[in-house]
Amino acid sequence: MSVPNRSRRPTIKDVAAEAGVSPAAVSKAFNGTGRISEQTRLRIQEAATGLGWSPNAAASALRRSRSHTIALVVRRPSDVLGTDPHFSELINGLESELAPRGYGLLLHLVADGDEEGRLYERLAAEGRVDGAVLTESRIDDPRPVQLRRLGLPFVLLGGPDGVMLSHQETGVTEAVEHLLALGHRRIGYVSGPPELVHSRFRQGVFTDVLDRSGLAPVAVIPTDFGAEAAIAATERLLALSPRPTAIVYANDSMAMCGIGAAQRAGLSVPGELSVIGYDDLPLGRWLHPRLTTVDQRVTVVGAAAARVLLAEVGEERVPAPELAESPRLVVRESTGPASP
Amino acid sequence: MSVPNRSRRPTIKDVAAEAGVSPAAVSKAFNGTGRISEQTRLRIQEAATGLGWSPNAAASALRRSRSHTIALVVRRPSDVLGTDPHFSELINGLESELAPRGYGLLLHLVADGDEEGRLYERLAAEGRVDGAVLTESRIDDPRPVQLRRLGLPFVLLGGPDGVMLSHQETGVTEAVEHLLALGHRRIGYVSGPPELVHSRFRQGVFTDVLDRSGLAPVAVIPTDFGAEAAIAATERLLALSPRPTAIVYANDSMAMCGIGAAQRAGLSVPGELSVIGYDDLPLGRWLHPRLTTVDQRVTVVGAAAARVLLAEVGEERVPAPELAESPRLVVRESTGPASP
């Protein structure tokens, strides 16, 4: 997950300025009232389309001004919430800022991108939400363009914002350097879905850090973030000869499944296999061995996203979110010196 | 968690019948239009109050008819979602029925009952939701009366419905009998908050089943369902002399924390301590040892609750929910013969 990306909602004034006319002329062009030349009408329409402005969006923004609701649309399979507490943590972070202001979070699960797109159209048209949190930024993600067109404020998490993503490097970098310092040379990586921006990014960092030490990953195995995939990936890695002495997982849920799979195969963690997760979910602190993981501050990011959105929708002026905190490695008990 | 409790939304016809007048007279009494005697007006008001009907509620029910949103208000501390995936499972169950019909789930976290009560007033007045899922039924729970007054359909989970709760007995009964059959005689219980209906109920069943075998619990320790409390309770139980040979936990998250605490104290699970959870969360299947637990079918109950609500709010006729399934013990690897 990356940090929020501020949206910019176009206004009728922006369209007027772009088309070189008055706001009243824009209004006329769209309402069909008053006299206006066809040429001017076309120029105004082009400007509006270019900026992603529409009179409906403006009207629904007005209606929306009192919904006190933020949308969170989750596109993974519906069983993922139970398996991966990551989303619960994100919701906790969002709610920590929304609840004190009386805002609710409208949760929708959708099967695919088409359904997600239709849902935003409906939510905007019906004025049901003041803004949206977009998670799991994808390669060529169509949502930011759509939400700007709908006039719906949003924050994008796990996004392609270069400045913010550069902070993310620290977590994976620290994880790999921690393993290298413990003498590990054969390290595997269990990744998330390759279509997610953060999956590709972290996998790239993982490979780069090894490369700087003249090493290559034993293997990089993509997954759907699910438990079955994590266990299958672990078993594949443990079947390699020579066996990796450490595995880095793209989230904590998969790392916990991986520890279980290794222990079931008779391996001691960290005696014969070191394991690192990503997220710092609460449960990882209580299991035995306690999980070494990257704290990506999901709740902090969620709270920051909520504050950005609350400022966008005109709630009381809120302090600028602290987005400077970068993910950091938390060393616990699941990592140790490399076995020979 | 128990199963849904069907609500009944009063109509203007009910009020008219109760007061012995026409619906038009009820309308006049509340709108102040037309002529109506003070005596009749008072009788109509009494009937309306008794039935929990109000013209505002009826109006907002009309407005509400297109919100396509169900409220889920969570009253536990806001960090509980991350620690306890139980709510994620419930949300999955609800969404499995809501999502295909285009319904969203409006999630609100509240600090206490007063805040929860004010929230329902606002949601009803603004017509923001079509119905509500009430979780964690409490002793003398004020919410059913309030929501009936507001004309807001609801289902109550973990409720005091005797018929449905009797099904719940099977899970705890099977758990204790499983331990007794394995030779355990010194069994501790780590319970949930005593103000919750299901906490008291399950703890009562636990004690009753032991009692039938002429045994008493080694100790029953209440918690707030949190990880710290679960670990503290486990350490207290393990410090007893003689030590219990088995511990039953009121949820899986606490059981997993308990296994970690026991292993950290140098005890093997199940060699020296048997552990049983409650919920059957996905992660329990993958850890080592795999968790023996009671499958209370959280997602099934969530789906059933959603279907009841969808029928109440006038969505397409949905099949009657299958509420007959009772919780059942799932024996995995965390239970074994009692150590001497």
Short mmCIF file of C-alpha atoms in Angstrom, two decimals, chain A residues 126-338:
data_model
loop_
_atom_site.label_atom_id
_atom_site.label_comp_id
_atom_site.label_asym_id
_atom_site.label_seq_id
_atom_site.Cartn_x
_atom_site.Cartn_y
_atom_site.Cartn_z
CA GLU A 126 -27.55 9.05 -6.34
CA GLY A 127 -25.34 11.27 -4.21
CA ARG A 128 -24.77 8.45 -1.79
CA VAL A 129 -21.15 9.19 -0.89
CA ASP A 130 -18.97 12.25 -0.34
CA GLY A 131 -15.84 10.56 -1.60
CA ALA A 132 -14.12 7.24 -2.19
CA VAL A 133 -11.05 5.35 -1.04
CA LEU A 134 -9.50 3.45 -3.95
CA THR A 135 -7.36 0.50 -2.89
CA GLU A 136 -5.02 -1.81 -4.75
CA SER A 137 -3.86 0.53 -7.48
CA ARG A 138 -3.48 -1.39 -10.72
CA ILE A 139 -1.38 -0.98 -13.83
CA ASP A 140 -3.33 1.44 -16.13
CA ASP A 141 -5.94 1.96 -13.44
CA PRO A 142 -9.08 3.55 -15.01
CA ARG A 143 -10.64 4.68 -11.72
CA PRO A 144 -8.93 8.05 -11.18
CA VAL A 145 -10.12 9.32 -14.59
CA GLN A 146 -13.64 8.03 -13.95
CA LEU A 147 -13.93 9.56 -10.48
CA ARG A 148 -12.63 12.92 -11.68
CA ARG A 149 -15.27 12.86 -14.41
CA LEU A 150 -17.92 12.07 -11.80
CA GLY A 151 -16.71 14.90 -9.59
CA LEU A 152 -16.14 12.44 -6.77
CA PRO A 153 -13.17 13.18 -4.48
CA PHE A 154 -10.94 10.19 -3.88
CA VAL A 155 -7.64 8.96 -2.51
CA LEU A 156 -5.71 6.23 -4.24
CA LEU A 157 -3.80 3.72 -2.12
CA GLY A 158 -0.95 1.59 -3.36
CA GLY A 159 -0.68 4.09 -6.18
CA PRO A 160 1.84 4.96 -8.84
CA ASP A 161 2.91 8.18 -7.16
CA GLY A 162 6.67 8.07 -7.51
CA VAL A 163 7.51 10.28 -4.56
CA MET A 164 5.43 8.30 -2.13
CA LEU A 165 6.34 4.88 -3.45
CA SER A 166 10.01 5.64 -2.94
CA HIS A 167 9.35 5.54 0.78
CA GLN A 168 8.12 1.97 0.39
CA GLU A 169 11.58 0.85 -0.64
CA THR A 170 12.82 1.08 2.92
CA GLY A 171 10.69 -1.80 4.21
CA VAL A 172 11.69 -4.44 1.67
CA THR A 173 15.26 -3.14 1.60
CA GLU A 174 15.60 -3.49 5.37
CA ALA A 175 14.06 -6.98 5.24
CA VAL A 176 16.54 -8.27 2.65
CA GLU A 177 19.53 -6.56 4.28
CA HIS A 178 18.51 -8.10 7.62
CA LEU A 179 18.59 -11.56 6.03
CA LEU A 180 21.91 -10.86 4.27
CA ALA A 181 23.44 -9.75 7.58
CA LEU A 182 22.30 -13.05 9.13
CA GLY A 183 24.24 -14.90 6.43
CA HIS A 184 21.33 -15.88 4.17
CA ARG A 185 22.21 -16.27 0.49
CA ARG A 186 19.37 -18.48 -0.77
CA ILE A 187 16.22 -16.40 -0.36
CA GLY A 188 12.82 -16.95 -1.96
CA TYR A 189 10.00 -14.45 -2.46
CA VAL A 190 6.27 -15.16 -2.33
CA SER A 191 4.65 -12.25 -4.11
CA GLY A 192 1.12 -10.84 -4.55
CA PRO A 193 -0.86 -10.52 -7.80
CA PRO A 194 1.40 -9.14 -10.55
CA GLU A 195 -1.28 -6.71 -11.79
CA LEU A 196 -1.04 -4.71 -8.57
CA VAL A 197 1.32 -1.75 -8.59
CA HIS A 198 2.71 -2.50 -5.15
CA SER A 199 3.32 -6.18 -5.96
CA ARG A 200 5.51 -5.29 -8.91
CA PHE A 201 7.22 -2.52 -7.03
CA ARG A 202 8.17 -4.56 -3.96
CA GLN A 203 9.27 -7.52 -6.03
CA GLY A 204 11.51 -5.16 -7.99
CA VAL A 205 13.05 -3.78 -4.80
CA PHE A 206 13.59 -7.31 -3.48
CA THR A 207 15.46 -8.33 -6.63
CA ASP A 208 17.46 -5.08 -6.77
CA VAL A 209 18.75 -5.37 -3.21
CA LEU A 210 19.89 -8.95 -3.80
CA ASP A 211 21.45 -7.91 -7.09
CA ARG A 212 23.55 -5.26 -5.34
CA SER A 213 25.10 -8.10 -3.34
CA GLY A 214 25.68 -10.13 -6.47
CA LEU A 215 22.79 -12.48 -5.66
CA ALA A 216 19.57 -13.53 -7.38
CA PRO A 217 16.32 -14.77 -5.78
CA VAL A 218 16.07 -18.55 -5.47
CA ALA A 219 12.60 -18.08 -6.95
CA VAL A 220 9.82 -15.49 -7.05
CA ILE A 221 6.33 -17.03 -6.91
CA PRO A 222 3.23 -14.89 -7.57
CA THR A 223 0.01 -15.62 -5.65
CA ASP A 224 -3.52 -14.27 -5.28
CA PHE A 225 -2.66 -13.42 -1.63
CA GLY A 226 -4.65 -16.49 -0.52
CA ALA A 227 -3.71 -19.11 2.06
CA GLU A 228 -3.74 -22.06 -0.33
CA ALA A 229 -1.47 -20.25 -2.78
CA ALA A 230 0.91 -19.28 0.03
CA ILE A 231 1.17 -22.88 1.22
CA ALA A 232 1.67 -24.21 -2.32
CA ALA A 233 4.39 -21.61 -2.94
CA THR A 234 6.11 -22.50 0.33
CA GLU A 235 6.06 -26.20 -0.49
CA ARG A 236 7.51 -25.49 -3.94
CA LEU A 237 10.32 -23.43 -2.41
CA LEU A 238 11.08 -26.04 0.28
CA ALA A 239 11.27 -28.76 -2.39
CA LEU A 240 14.12 -26.96 -4.17
CA SER A 241 17.63 -28.33 -3.84
CA PRO A 242 19.50 -26.66 -2.29
CA ARG A 243 16.61 -25.43 -0.15
CA PRO A 244 16.26 -21.69 0.51
CA THR A 245 17.21 -20.70 4.06
CA ALA A 246 14.79 -17.77 4.13
CA ILE A 247 11.47 -16.76 2.53
CA VAL A 248 10.03 -13.26 2.31
CA TYR A 249 6.22 -13.04 1.92
CA ALA A 250 4.19 -10.17 0.47
CA ASN A 251 1.86 -10.18 3.49
CA ASP A 252 1.62 -11.47 7.05
CA SER A 253 -1.27 -13.88 6.45
CA MET A 254 0.80 -15.71 3.85
CA ALA A 255 3.87 -15.66 6.12
CA MET A 256 1.88 -17.25 8.95
CA CYS A 257 0.61 -19.94 6.57
CA GLY A 258 4.21 -20.42 5.42
CA ILE A 259 5.48 -20.90 8.97
CA GLY A 260 2.75 -23.50 9.55
CA ALA A 261 3.69 -25.32 6.32
CA ALA A 262 7.41 -25.32 7.23
CA GLN A 263 6.76 -26.57 10.77
CA ARG A 264 4.46 -29.27 9.43
CA ALA A 265 7.29 -30.36 7.11
CA GLY A 266 9.43 -30.80 10.22
CA LEU A 267 11.50 -27.63 9.81
CA SER A 268 12.12 -25.34 12.76
CA VAL A 269 11.52 -21.62 12.30
CA PRO A 270 13.89 -19.80 12.47
CA GLY A 271 16.42 -22.64 13.10
CA GLU A 272 16.16 -24.08 9.60
CA LEU A 273 14.08 -21.44 7.84
CA SER A 274 13.78 -17.71 8.42
CA VAL A 275 10.46 -16.05 7.54
CA ILE A 276 9.56 -12.38 7.03
CA GLY A 277 6.04 -11.04 6.49
CA TYR A 278 4.62 -7.68 5.43
CA ASP A 279 1.91 -5.65 7.21
CA ASP A 280 2.59 -6.09 10.95
CA LEU A 281 -0.86 -7.46 11.74
CA PRO A 282 -1.63 -7.85 15.46
CA LEU A 283 -1.71 -11.67 15.45
CA GLY A 284 1.91 -11.89 14.29
CA ARG A 285 2.98 -10.46 17.65
CA TRP A 286 1.35 -13.29 19.61
CA LEU A 287 2.16 -16.42 17.65
CA HIS A 288 5.20 -18.56 18.39
CA PRO A 289 7.65 -17.68 16.96
CA ARG A 290 6.65 -14.01 16.84
CA LEU A 291 6.71 -12.82 13.24
CA THR A 292 9.47 -10.63 11.87
CA THR A 293 7.65 -8.32 9.45
CA VAL A 294 7.53 -4.97 7.71
CA ASP A 295 5.27 -2.51 9.46
CA GLN A 296 3.68 -0.68 6.56
CA ARG A 297 1.45 1.25 8.97
CA VAL A 298 -1.81 0.26 7.38
CA THR A 299 -3.87 2.02 10.02
CA VAL A 300 -1.75 5.17 9.74
CA VAL A 301 -2.18 5.16 5.97
CA GLY A 302 -5.92 4.56 6.39
CA ALA A 303 -6.19 7.46 8.82
CA ALA A 304 -4.17 9.70 6.48
CA ALA A 305 -6.40 8.74 3.55
CA ALA A 306 -9.49 9.61 5.59
CA ARG A 307 -8.04 13.00 6.56
CA VAL A 308 -7.22 13.86 2.95
CA LEU A 309 -10.76 12.94 1.91
CA LEU A 310 -12.35 14.83 4.79
CA ALA A 311 -10.45 17.96 3.77
CA GLU A 312 -11.53 17.44 0.13
CA VAL A 313 -15.20 17.15 0.99
CA GLY A 314 -15.10 20.36 2.97
CA GLU A 315 -15.10 19.03 6.51
CA GLU A 316 -13.40 21.17 9.14
CA ARG A 317 -9.82 21.97 8.20
CA VAL A 318 -7.83 18.95 9.24
CA PRO A 319 -4.09 18.83 9.80
CA ALA A 320 -2.04 17.70 6.82
CA PRO A 321 -1.58 13.95 6.99
CA GLU A 322 1.81 12.70 8.03
CA LEU A 323 2.77 10.68 5.01
CA ALA A 324 6.47 10.89 5.56
CA GLU A 325 6.61 7.78 7.73
CA SER A 326 7.99 4.93 5.71
CA PRO A 327 7.47 1.20 6.21
CA ARG A 328 10.11 -0.26 8.52
CA LEU A 329 11.30 -3.70 9.47
CA VAL A 330 10.23 -5.05 12.87
CA VAL A 331 12.61 -7.82 13.90
CA ARG A 332 11.00 -10.47 16.13
CA GLU A 333 11.59 -14.20 16.40
CA SER A 334 10.95 -15.75 12.98
CA THR A 335 14.36 -14.77 11.58
CA GLY A 336 17.76 -16.07 12.67
CA PRO A 337 21.21 -17.00 11.36
CA ALA A 338 21.22 -18.94 8.10
#
